[in-house]
Short mmCIF file of C-alpha atoms and ligand atoms in Angstrom, two decimals:
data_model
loop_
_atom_site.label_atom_id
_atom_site.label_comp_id
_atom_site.label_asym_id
_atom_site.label_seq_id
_atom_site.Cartn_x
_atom_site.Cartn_y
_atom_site.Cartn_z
CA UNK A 156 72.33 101.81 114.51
CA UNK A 157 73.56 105.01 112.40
CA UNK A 158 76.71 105.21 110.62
CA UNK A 159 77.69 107.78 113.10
CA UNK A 160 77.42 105.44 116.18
CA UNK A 161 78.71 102.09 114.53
CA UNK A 162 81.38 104.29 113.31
CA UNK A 163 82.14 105.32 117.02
CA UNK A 164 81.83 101.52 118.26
CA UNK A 165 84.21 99.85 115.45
CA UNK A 166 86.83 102.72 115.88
CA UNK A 167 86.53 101.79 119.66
CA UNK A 168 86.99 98.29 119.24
CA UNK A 169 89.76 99.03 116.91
CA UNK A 170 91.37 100.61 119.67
CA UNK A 171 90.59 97.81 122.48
CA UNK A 172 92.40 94.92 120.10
CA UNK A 173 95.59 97.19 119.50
CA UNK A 174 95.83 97.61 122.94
CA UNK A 175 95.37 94.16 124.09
CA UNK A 176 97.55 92.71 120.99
CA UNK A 177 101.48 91.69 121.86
CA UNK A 178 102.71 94.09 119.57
CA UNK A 179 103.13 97.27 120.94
CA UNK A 180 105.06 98.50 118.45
CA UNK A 181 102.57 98.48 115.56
CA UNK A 182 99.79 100.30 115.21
CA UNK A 183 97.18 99.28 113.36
CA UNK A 184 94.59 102.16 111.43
CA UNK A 185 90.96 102.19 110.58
CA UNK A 186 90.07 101.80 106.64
CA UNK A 187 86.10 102.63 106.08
CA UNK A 188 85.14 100.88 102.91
CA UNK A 189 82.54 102.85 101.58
CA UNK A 190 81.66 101.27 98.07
CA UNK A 191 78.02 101.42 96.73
CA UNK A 192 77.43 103.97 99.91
CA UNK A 193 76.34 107.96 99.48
CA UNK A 194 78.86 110.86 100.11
CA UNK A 195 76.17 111.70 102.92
CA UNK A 196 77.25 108.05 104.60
CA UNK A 197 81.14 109.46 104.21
CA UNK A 198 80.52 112.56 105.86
CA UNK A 199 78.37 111.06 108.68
CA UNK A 200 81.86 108.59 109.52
CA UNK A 201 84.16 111.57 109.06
CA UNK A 202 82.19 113.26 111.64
CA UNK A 203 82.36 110.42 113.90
CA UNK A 204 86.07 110.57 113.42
CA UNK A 205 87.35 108.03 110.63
CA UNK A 206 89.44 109.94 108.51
CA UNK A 207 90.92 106.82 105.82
CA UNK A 208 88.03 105.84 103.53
CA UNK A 209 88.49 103.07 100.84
CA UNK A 210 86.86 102.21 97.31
CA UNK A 211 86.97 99.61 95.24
CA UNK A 212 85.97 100.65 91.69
CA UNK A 213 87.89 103.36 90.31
CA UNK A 214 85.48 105.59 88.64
CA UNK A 215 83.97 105.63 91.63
CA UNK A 216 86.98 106.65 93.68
CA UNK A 217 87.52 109.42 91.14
CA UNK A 218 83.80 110.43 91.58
CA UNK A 219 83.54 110.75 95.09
CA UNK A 220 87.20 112.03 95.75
CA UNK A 221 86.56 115.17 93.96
CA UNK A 222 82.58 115.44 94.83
CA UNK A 223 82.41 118.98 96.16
CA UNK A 224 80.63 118.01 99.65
CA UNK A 225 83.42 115.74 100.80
CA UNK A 226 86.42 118.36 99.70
CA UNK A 227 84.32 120.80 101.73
CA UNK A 228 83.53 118.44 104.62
CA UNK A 229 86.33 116.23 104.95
CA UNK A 230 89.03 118.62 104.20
CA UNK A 231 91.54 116.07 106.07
CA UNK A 232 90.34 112.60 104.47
CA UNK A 233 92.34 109.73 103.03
CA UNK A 234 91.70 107.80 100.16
CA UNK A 235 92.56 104.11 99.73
CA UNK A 236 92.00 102.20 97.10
CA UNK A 237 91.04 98.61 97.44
CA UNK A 238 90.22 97.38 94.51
CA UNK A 239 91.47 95.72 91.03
CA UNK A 240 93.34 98.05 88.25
CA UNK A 241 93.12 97.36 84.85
CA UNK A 242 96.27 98.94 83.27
CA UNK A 243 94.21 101.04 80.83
CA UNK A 244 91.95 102.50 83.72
CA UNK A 245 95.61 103.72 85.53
CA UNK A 246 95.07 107.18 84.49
CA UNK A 247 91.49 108.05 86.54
CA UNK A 248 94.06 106.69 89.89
CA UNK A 249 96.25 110.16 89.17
CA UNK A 250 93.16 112.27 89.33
CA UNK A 251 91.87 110.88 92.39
CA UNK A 252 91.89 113.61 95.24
CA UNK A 253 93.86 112.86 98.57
CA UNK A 254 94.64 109.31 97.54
CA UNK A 255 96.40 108.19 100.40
CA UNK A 256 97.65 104.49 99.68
CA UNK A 257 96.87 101.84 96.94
CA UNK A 258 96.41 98.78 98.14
CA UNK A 259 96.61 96.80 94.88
CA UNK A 260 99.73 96.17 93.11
CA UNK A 261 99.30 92.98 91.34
CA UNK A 262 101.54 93.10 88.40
CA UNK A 263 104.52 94.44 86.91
CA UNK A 264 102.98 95.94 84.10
CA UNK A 265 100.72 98.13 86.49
CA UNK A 266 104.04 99.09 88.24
CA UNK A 267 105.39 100.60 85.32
CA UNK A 268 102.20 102.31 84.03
CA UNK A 269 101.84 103.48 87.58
CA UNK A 270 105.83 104.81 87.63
CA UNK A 271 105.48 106.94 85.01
CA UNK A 272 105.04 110.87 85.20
CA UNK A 273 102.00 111.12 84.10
CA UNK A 274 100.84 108.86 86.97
CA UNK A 275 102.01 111.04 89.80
CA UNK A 276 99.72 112.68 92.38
CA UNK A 277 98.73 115.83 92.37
CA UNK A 278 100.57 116.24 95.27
CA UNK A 279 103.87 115.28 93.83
CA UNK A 280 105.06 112.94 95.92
CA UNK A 281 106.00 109.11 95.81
CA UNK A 282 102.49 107.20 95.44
CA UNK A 283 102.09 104.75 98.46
CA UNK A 284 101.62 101.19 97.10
CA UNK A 285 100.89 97.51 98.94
CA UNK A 286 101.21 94.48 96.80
CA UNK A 287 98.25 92.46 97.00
CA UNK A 288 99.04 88.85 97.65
CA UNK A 289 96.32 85.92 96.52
CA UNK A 290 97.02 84.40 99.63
CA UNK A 291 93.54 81.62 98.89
CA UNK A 292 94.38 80.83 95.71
CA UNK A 293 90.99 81.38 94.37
CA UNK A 294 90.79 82.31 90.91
CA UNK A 295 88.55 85.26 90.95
CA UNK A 296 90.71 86.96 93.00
CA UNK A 297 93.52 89.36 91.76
CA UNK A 298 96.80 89.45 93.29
CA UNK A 299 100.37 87.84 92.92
CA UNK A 300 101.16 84.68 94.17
CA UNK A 301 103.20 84.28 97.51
CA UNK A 302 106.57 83.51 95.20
CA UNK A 303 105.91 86.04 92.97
CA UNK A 304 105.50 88.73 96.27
CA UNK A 305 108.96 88.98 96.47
CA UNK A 306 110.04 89.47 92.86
CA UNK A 307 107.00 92.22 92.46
CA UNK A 308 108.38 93.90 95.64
CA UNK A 309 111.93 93.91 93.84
CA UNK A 310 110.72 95.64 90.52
CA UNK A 311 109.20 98.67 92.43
CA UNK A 312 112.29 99.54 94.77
CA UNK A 313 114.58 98.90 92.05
CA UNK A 314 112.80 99.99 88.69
CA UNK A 315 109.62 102.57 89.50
CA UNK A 316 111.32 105.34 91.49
CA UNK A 317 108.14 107.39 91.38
CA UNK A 318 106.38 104.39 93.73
CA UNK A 319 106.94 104.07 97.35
CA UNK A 320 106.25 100.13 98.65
CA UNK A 321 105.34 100.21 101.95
CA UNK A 322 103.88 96.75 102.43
CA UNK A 323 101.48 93.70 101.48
CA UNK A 324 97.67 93.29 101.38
CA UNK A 325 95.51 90.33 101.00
CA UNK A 326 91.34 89.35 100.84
CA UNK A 327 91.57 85.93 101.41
CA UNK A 328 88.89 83.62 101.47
CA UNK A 329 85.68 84.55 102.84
CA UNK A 330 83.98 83.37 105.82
CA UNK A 331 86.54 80.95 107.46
CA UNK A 332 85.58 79.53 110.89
CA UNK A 333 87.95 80.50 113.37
CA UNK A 334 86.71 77.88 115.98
CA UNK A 335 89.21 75.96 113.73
CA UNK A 336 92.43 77.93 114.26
CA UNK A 337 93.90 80.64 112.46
CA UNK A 338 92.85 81.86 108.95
CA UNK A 339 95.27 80.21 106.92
CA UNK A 340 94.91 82.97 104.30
CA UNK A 341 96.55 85.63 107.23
CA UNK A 342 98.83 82.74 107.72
CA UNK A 343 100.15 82.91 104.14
CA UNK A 344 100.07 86.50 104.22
CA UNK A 345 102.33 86.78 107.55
CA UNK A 346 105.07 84.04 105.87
CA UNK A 347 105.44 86.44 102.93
CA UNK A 348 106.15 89.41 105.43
CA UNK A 349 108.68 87.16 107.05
CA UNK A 350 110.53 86.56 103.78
CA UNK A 351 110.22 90.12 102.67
CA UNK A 352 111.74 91.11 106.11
CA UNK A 353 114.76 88.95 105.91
CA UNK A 354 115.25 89.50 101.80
CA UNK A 355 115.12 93.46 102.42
CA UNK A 356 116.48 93.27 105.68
CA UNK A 357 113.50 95.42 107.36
CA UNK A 358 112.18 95.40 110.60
CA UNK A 359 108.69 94.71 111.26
CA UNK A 360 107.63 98.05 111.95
CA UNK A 361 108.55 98.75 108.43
CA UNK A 362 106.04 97.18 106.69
CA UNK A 363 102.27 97.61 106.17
CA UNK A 364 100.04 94.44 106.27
CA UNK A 365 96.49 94.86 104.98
CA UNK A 366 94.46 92.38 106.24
CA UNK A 367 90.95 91.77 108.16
CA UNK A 368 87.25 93.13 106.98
CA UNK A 369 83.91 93.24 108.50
CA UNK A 370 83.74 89.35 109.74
CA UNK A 371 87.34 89.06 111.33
CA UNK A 372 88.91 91.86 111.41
CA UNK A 373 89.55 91.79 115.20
CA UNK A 374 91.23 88.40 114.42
CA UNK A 375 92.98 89.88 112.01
CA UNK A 376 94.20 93.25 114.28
CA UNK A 377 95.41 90.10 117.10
CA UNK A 378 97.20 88.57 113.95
CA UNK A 379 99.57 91.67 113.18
CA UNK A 380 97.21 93.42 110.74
CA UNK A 381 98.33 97.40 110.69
CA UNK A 382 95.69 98.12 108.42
CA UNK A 383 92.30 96.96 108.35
CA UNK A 384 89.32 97.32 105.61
CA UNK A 385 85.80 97.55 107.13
CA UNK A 386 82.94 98.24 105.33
CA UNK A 387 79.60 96.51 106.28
CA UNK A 388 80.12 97.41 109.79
CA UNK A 389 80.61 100.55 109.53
CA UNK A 390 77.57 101.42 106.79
CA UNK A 391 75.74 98.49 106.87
CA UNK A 392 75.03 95.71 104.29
CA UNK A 393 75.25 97.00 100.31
CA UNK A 394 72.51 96.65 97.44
CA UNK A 395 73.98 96.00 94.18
CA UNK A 396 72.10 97.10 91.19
CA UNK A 397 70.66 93.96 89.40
CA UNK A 398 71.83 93.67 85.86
C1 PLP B 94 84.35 95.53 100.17
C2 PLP B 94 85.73 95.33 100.64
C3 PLP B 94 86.04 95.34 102.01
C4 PLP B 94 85.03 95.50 103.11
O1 PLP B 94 84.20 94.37 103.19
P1 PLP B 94 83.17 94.16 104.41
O2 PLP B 94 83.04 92.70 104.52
O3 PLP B 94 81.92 94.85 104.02
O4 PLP B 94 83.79 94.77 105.61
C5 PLP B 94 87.39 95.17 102.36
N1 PLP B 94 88.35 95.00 101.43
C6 PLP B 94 88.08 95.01 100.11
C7 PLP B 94 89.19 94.83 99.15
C8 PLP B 94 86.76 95.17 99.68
O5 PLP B 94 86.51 95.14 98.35
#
Protein backbone atom coordinates (compact mmCIF):
# COMPACT_ATOMS: atom_id res chain seq x y z
CA UNK A 1 0.00 0.00 0.00
CA UNK A 2 1.29 3.72 -0.81
CA UNK A 3 1.05 6.53 1.47
CA UNK A 4 -1.38 7.98 -0.90
CA UNK A 5 -3.95 5.09 -0.61
CA UNK A 6 -3.51 4.26 3.23
CA UNK A 7 -3.81 7.90 3.56
CA UNK A 8 -7.26 7.71 1.68
CA UNK A 9 -8.36 4.48 3.79
CA UNK A 10 -7.43 5.90 7.47
CA UNK A 11 -9.05 9.36 6.59
CA UNK A 12 -12.09 7.15 5.56
CA UNK A 13 -12.22 5.22 8.54
CA UNK A 14 -11.76 8.35 10.46
CA UNK A 15 -14.83 9.43 9.03
CA UNK A 16 -16.92 6.00 9.51
CA UNK A 17 -16.13 6.08 13.59
CA UNK A 18 -17.23 9.87 13.89
CA UNK A 19 -20.21 9.04 12.29
CA UNK A 20 -21.13 5.98 14.09
CA UNK A 21 -19.84 7.53 17.62
CA UNK A 22 -22.79 9.04 20.13
CA UNK A 23 -21.40 12.29 19.98
CA UNK A 24 -22.57 14.20 17.31
CA UNK A 25 -21.48 17.18 18.48
CA UNK A 26 -17.71 16.64 18.34
CA UNK A 27 -15.76 16.23 15.65
CA UNK A 28 -12.85 14.55 15.75
CA UNK A 29 -9.64 15.56 13.03
CA UNK A 30 -6.94 13.58 11.40
CA UNK A 31 -3.19 14.21 12.83
CA UNK A 32 -0.49 12.44 10.31
CA UNK A 33 2.57 11.81 12.38
CA UNK A 34 5.23 11.98 10.09
CA UNK A 35 8.53 11.64 12.22
CA UNK A 36 11.66 9.91 10.70
CA UNK A 37 9.50 10.10 7.19
CA UNK A 38 10.72 12.25 3.86
CA UNK A 39 8.99 15.59 2.83
CA UNK A 40 8.18 13.41 -0.39
CA UNK A 41 5.95 11.01 2.17
CA UNK A 42 4.24 14.59 3.40
CA UNK A 43 3.40 15.68 0.11
CA UNK A 44 2.13 12.26 -1.12
CA UNK A 45 -0.64 12.51 2.23
CA UNK A 46 -1.33 16.15 1.48
CA UNK A 47 -2.30 15.10 -1.89
CA UNK A 48 -4.45 12.45 -0.65
CA UNK A 49 -6.08 15.09 1.44
CA UNK A 50 -4.62 15.22 5.15
CA UNK A 51 -3.87 18.62 5.75
CA UNK A 52 -2.65 18.45 9.95
CA UNK A 53 0.78 16.79 10.05
CA UNK A 54 2.59 16.19 13.45
CA UNK A 55 6.37 15.87 14.64
CA UNK A 56 7.87 14.94 17.47
CA UNK A 57 11.44 16.32 17.64
CA UNK A 58 11.71 19.88 17.25
CA UNK A 59 14.57 20.47 15.00
CA UNK A 60 12.91 18.43 12.92
CA UNK A 61 9.62 20.29 12.96
CA UNK A 62 11.61 23.44 12.26
CA UNK A 63 13.36 21.59 9.34
CA UNK A 64 10.59 20.35 7.52
CA UNK A 65 8.12 23.30 8.28
CA UNK A 66 10.16 25.68 6.36
CA UNK A 67 11.65 23.00 3.66
CA UNK A 68 10.85 24.80 0.42
CA UNK A 69 8.86 21.73 -1.27
CA UNK A 70 6.23 21.55 1.43
CA UNK A 71 5.66 25.64 1.58
CA UNK A 72 5.28 25.20 -2.18
CA UNK A 73 3.15 22.04 -2.07
CA UNK A 74 1.20 22.21 0.93
CA UNK A 75 0.49 25.82 0.95
CA UNK A 76 -2.60 25.01 3.40
CA UNK A 77 -0.83 22.48 5.95
CA UNK A 78 -0.92 22.35 9.74
CA UNK A 79 1.70 21.69 11.99
CA UNK A 80 1.35 19.90 15.33
CA UNK A 81 3.72 19.22 17.52
CA UNK A 82 3.74 16.05 19.49
CA UNK A 83 6.55 15.78 21.17
CA UNK A 84 8.66 16.72 24.49
CA UNK A 85 10.09 20.52 24.94
CA UNK A 86 13.00 21.16 26.73
CA UNK A 87 12.69 24.83 27.93
CA UNK A 88 15.99 25.83 26.28
CA UNK A 89 14.91 24.31 22.80
CA UNK A 90 11.47 26.81 23.13
CA UNK A 91 12.87 29.19 20.73
CA UNK A 92 13.18 26.74 17.31
CA UNK A 93 8.89 26.22 18.31
CA UNK A 94 8.50 30.23 17.25
CA UNK A 95 10.20 29.63 13.97
CA UNK A 96 8.27 26.74 13.03
CA UNK A 97 6.07 27.55 9.86
CA UNK A 98 2.16 27.07 10.10
CA UNK A 99 2.36 25.55 13.56
CA UNK A 100 -1.06 24.86 14.15
CA UNK A 101 -1.38 23.41 17.83
CA UNK A 102 1.15 22.14 20.48
CA UNK A 103 0.22 19.33 21.99
CA UNK A 104 2.69 19.32 24.89
CA UNK A 105 2.41 21.53 27.76
CA UNK A 106 3.92 19.75 30.61
CA UNK A 107 5.14 22.34 32.94
CA UNK A 108 4.84 25.69 34.18
CA UNK A 109 8.12 26.77 33.41
CA UNK A 110 7.51 25.92 29.59
CA UNK A 111 4.29 28.05 29.96
CA UNK A 112 6.08 31.01 30.79
CA UNK A 113 9.01 30.61 28.35
CA UNK A 114 6.33 29.86 25.82
CA UNK A 115 4.18 33.29 26.99
CA UNK A 116 6.69 35.47 26.31
CA UNK A 117 7.03 37.78 23.12
CA UNK A 118 9.64 36.41 21.75
CA UNK A 119 7.74 33.09 21.60
CA UNK A 120 4.88 34.26 19.46
CA UNK A 121 4.09 32.97 15.95
CA UNK A 122 4.84 34.48 13.11
CA UNK A 123 1.45 34.85 12.61
CA UNK A 124 0.77 36.84 15.69
CA UNK A 125 -1.78 35.25 17.19
CA UNK A 126 -2.45 33.29 20.54
CA UNK A 127 -0.34 29.90 20.20
CA UNK A 128 -2.79 26.87 20.54
CA UNK A 129 -1.62 24.66 23.46
CA UNK A 130 -2.99 21.03 25.00
CA UNK A 131 -1.58 19.98 28.29
CA UNK A 132 -0.25 16.65 28.08
CA UNK A 133 -1.46 14.47 30.89
CA UNK A 134 0.79 11.17 32.03
CA UNK A 135 -2.29 9.44 32.25
CA UNK A 136 0.06 5.61 32.70
CA UNK A 137 2.20 6.79 35.05
CA UNK A 138 5.21 5.49 33.38
CA UNK A 139 8.27 7.26 34.01
CA UNK A 140 9.65 7.82 30.63
CA UNK A 141 6.87 9.59 29.69
CA UNK A 142 6.51 13.46 29.97
CA UNK A 143 3.44 15.05 31.04
CA UNK A 144 1.68 16.37 34.30
CA UNK A 145 0.01 14.27 36.53
CA UNK A 146 -3.93 14.08 36.54
CA UNK A 147 -3.90 16.55 39.89
CA UNK A 148 -1.51 18.67 38.59
CA UNK A 149 -3.87 19.01 35.03
CA UNK A 150 -5.92 21.31 36.63
CA UNK A 151 -3.47 23.66 38.35
CA UNK A 152 -1.29 23.73 34.86
CA UNK A 153 -4.59 24.58 33.06
CA UNK A 154 -5.04 27.51 35.71
CA UNK A 155 -1.51 29.13 35.16
CA UNK A 156 -2.06 29.51 31.33
CA UNK A 157 -5.66 31.21 31.39
CA UNK A 158 -4.69 33.24 34.22
CA UNK A 159 -0.83 34.08 33.85
CA UNK A 160 0.40 33.50 29.90
CA UNK A 161 -2.01 35.72 27.97
CA UNK A 162 -0.05 35.12 24.80
CA UNK A 163 -1.23 31.11 25.08
CA UNK A 164 -4.57 29.91 24.12
CA UNK A 165 -5.53 26.33 26.09
CA UNK A 166 -7.77 24.59 24.19
CA UNK A 167 -7.59 21.14 25.73
CA UNK A 168 -5.68 17.89 27.07
CA UNK A 169 -3.53 15.23 25.35
CA UNK A 170 -2.22 11.98 26.51
CA UNK A 171 0.14 8.72 25.04
CA UNK A 172 -0.68 6.35 27.45
CA UNK A 173 0.60 3.05 27.66
CA UNK A 174 1.28 1.13 24.68
CA UNK A 175 -0.35 -1.85 23.40
CA UNK A 176 -3.28 -2.46 25.88
CA UNK A 177 -5.69 -5.30 24.99
CA UNK A 178 -9.00 -4.04 24.53
CA UNK A 179 -10.66 -7.57 24.71
CA UNK A 180 -10.29 -6.44 28.39
CA UNK A 181 -12.37 -3.25 28.46
CA UNK A 182 -11.50 0.18 28.02
CA UNK A 183 -7.92 1.63 28.01
CA UNK A 184 -7.67 2.80 31.36
CA UNK A 185 -5.11 5.41 30.22
CA UNK A 186 -8.28 7.17 27.95
CA UNK A 187 -10.12 6.49 31.10
CA UNK A 188 -7.85 8.77 33.17
CA UNK A 189 -7.65 11.12 30.46
CA UNK A 190 -11.65 11.52 30.10
CA UNK A 191 -11.93 12.03 34.28
CA UNK A 192 -9.53 14.98 33.93
CA UNK A 193 -11.81 16.52 31.11
CA UNK A 194 -14.69 16.01 33.46
CA UNK A 195 -13.03 17.99 36.25
CA UNK A 196 -11.70 20.60 33.92
CA UNK A 197 -15.34 20.98 32.60
CA UNK A 198 -16.97 21.52 35.90
CA UNK A 199 -13.78 23.71 37.45
CA UNK A 200 -13.97 26.08 34.22
CA UNK A 201 -17.45 25.62 33.75
CA UNK A 202 -17.07 24.55 29.87
CA UNK A 203 -19.05 22.51 27.84
CA UNK A 204 -17.73 19.57 26.19
CA UNK A 205 -17.50 20.91 22.88
CA UNK A 206 -15.03 23.26 24.32
CA UNK A 207 -12.30 21.24 24.83
CA UNK A 208 -9.77 19.32 22.70
CA UNK A 209 -8.83 15.72 23.77
CA UNK A 210 -5.78 14.21 22.08
CA UNK A 211 -5.87 10.78 22.28
CA UNK A 212 -5.58 7.42 20.03
CA UNK A 213 -2.49 6.41 17.53
CA UNK A 214 -1.91 3.80 15.01
CA UNK A 215 -3.10 0.60 17.26
CA UNK A 216 -6.42 2.12 18.77
CA UNK A 217 -7.17 4.98 17.52
CA UNK A 218 -10.68 3.95 16.36
CA UNK A 219 -11.17 3.01 20.08
CA UNK A 220 -10.03 6.01 20.93
CA UNK A 221 -12.37 8.24 18.18
CA UNK A 222 -15.59 5.84 19.98
CA UNK A 223 -14.05 7.11 23.38
CA UNK A 224 -14.50 10.99 22.70
CA UNK A 225 -11.07 11.58 21.14
CA UNK A 226 -11.38 15.00 18.85
CA UNK A 227 -8.00 14.64 17.84
CA UNK A 228 -6.15 11.72 16.88
CA UNK A 229 -2.21 11.07 16.14
CA UNK A 230 -1.52 8.43 13.44
CA UNK A 231 1.59 7.73 12.13
CA UNK A 232 2.53 4.08 11.21
CA UNK A 233 -0.63 3.73 9.38
CA UNK A 234 -0.49 6.26 7.45
CA UNK A 235 3.53 5.92 6.30
CA UNK A 236 4.28 2.74 7.43
CA UNK A 237 6.64 1.36 10.15
CA UNK A 238 9.91 3.83 10.96
CA UNK A 239 13.79 2.91 10.92
CA UNK A 240 15.66 4.61 13.54
CA UNK A 241 19.25 5.25 12.95
CA UNK A 242 21.33 2.87 15.22
CA UNK A 243 23.62 4.72 17.52
C1 LIG B 1 4.94 8.70 17.01
C2 LIG B 1 3.78 9.27 17.71
C3 LIG B 1 2.46 8.97 17.31
C4 LIG B 1 2.11 8.03 16.19
O1 LIG B 1 2.43 6.70 16.54
P1 LIG B 1 1.97 5.46 15.64
O2 LIG B 1 1.86 4.34 16.59
O3 LIG B 1 3.02 5.27 14.62
O4 LIG B 1 0.67 5.82 15.03
C5 LIG B 1 1.42 9.58 18.02
N1 LIG B 1 1.66 10.43 19.05
C6 LIG B 1 2.91 10.74 19.43
C7 LIG B 1 3.09 11.68 20.56
C8 LIG B 1 4.00 10.17 18.79
O5 LIG B 1 5.24 10.48 19.22
Amino acid sequence: MTVFENSQTIQRLVREAVAKRDLPHLPCRLVAVSKTKPVSDIVEAYNAGIRHFGENYIQELHEKSNDSTIIEKCPDIKWHYVGHLQSNKSKLLSKVKNLFLMETIDSTKLCDKLNSESMLPESGSRLKVLVQVNSSGETQKSGTTSNEAVSLVDHIVSKCPNLEFRGLMTIGSYGHDYTQGENPDFEVLLSCKERLLDHMGLKEADLEMSFGMSNDYLHAISMGSTNVRVGSSIFGSRQYPTS
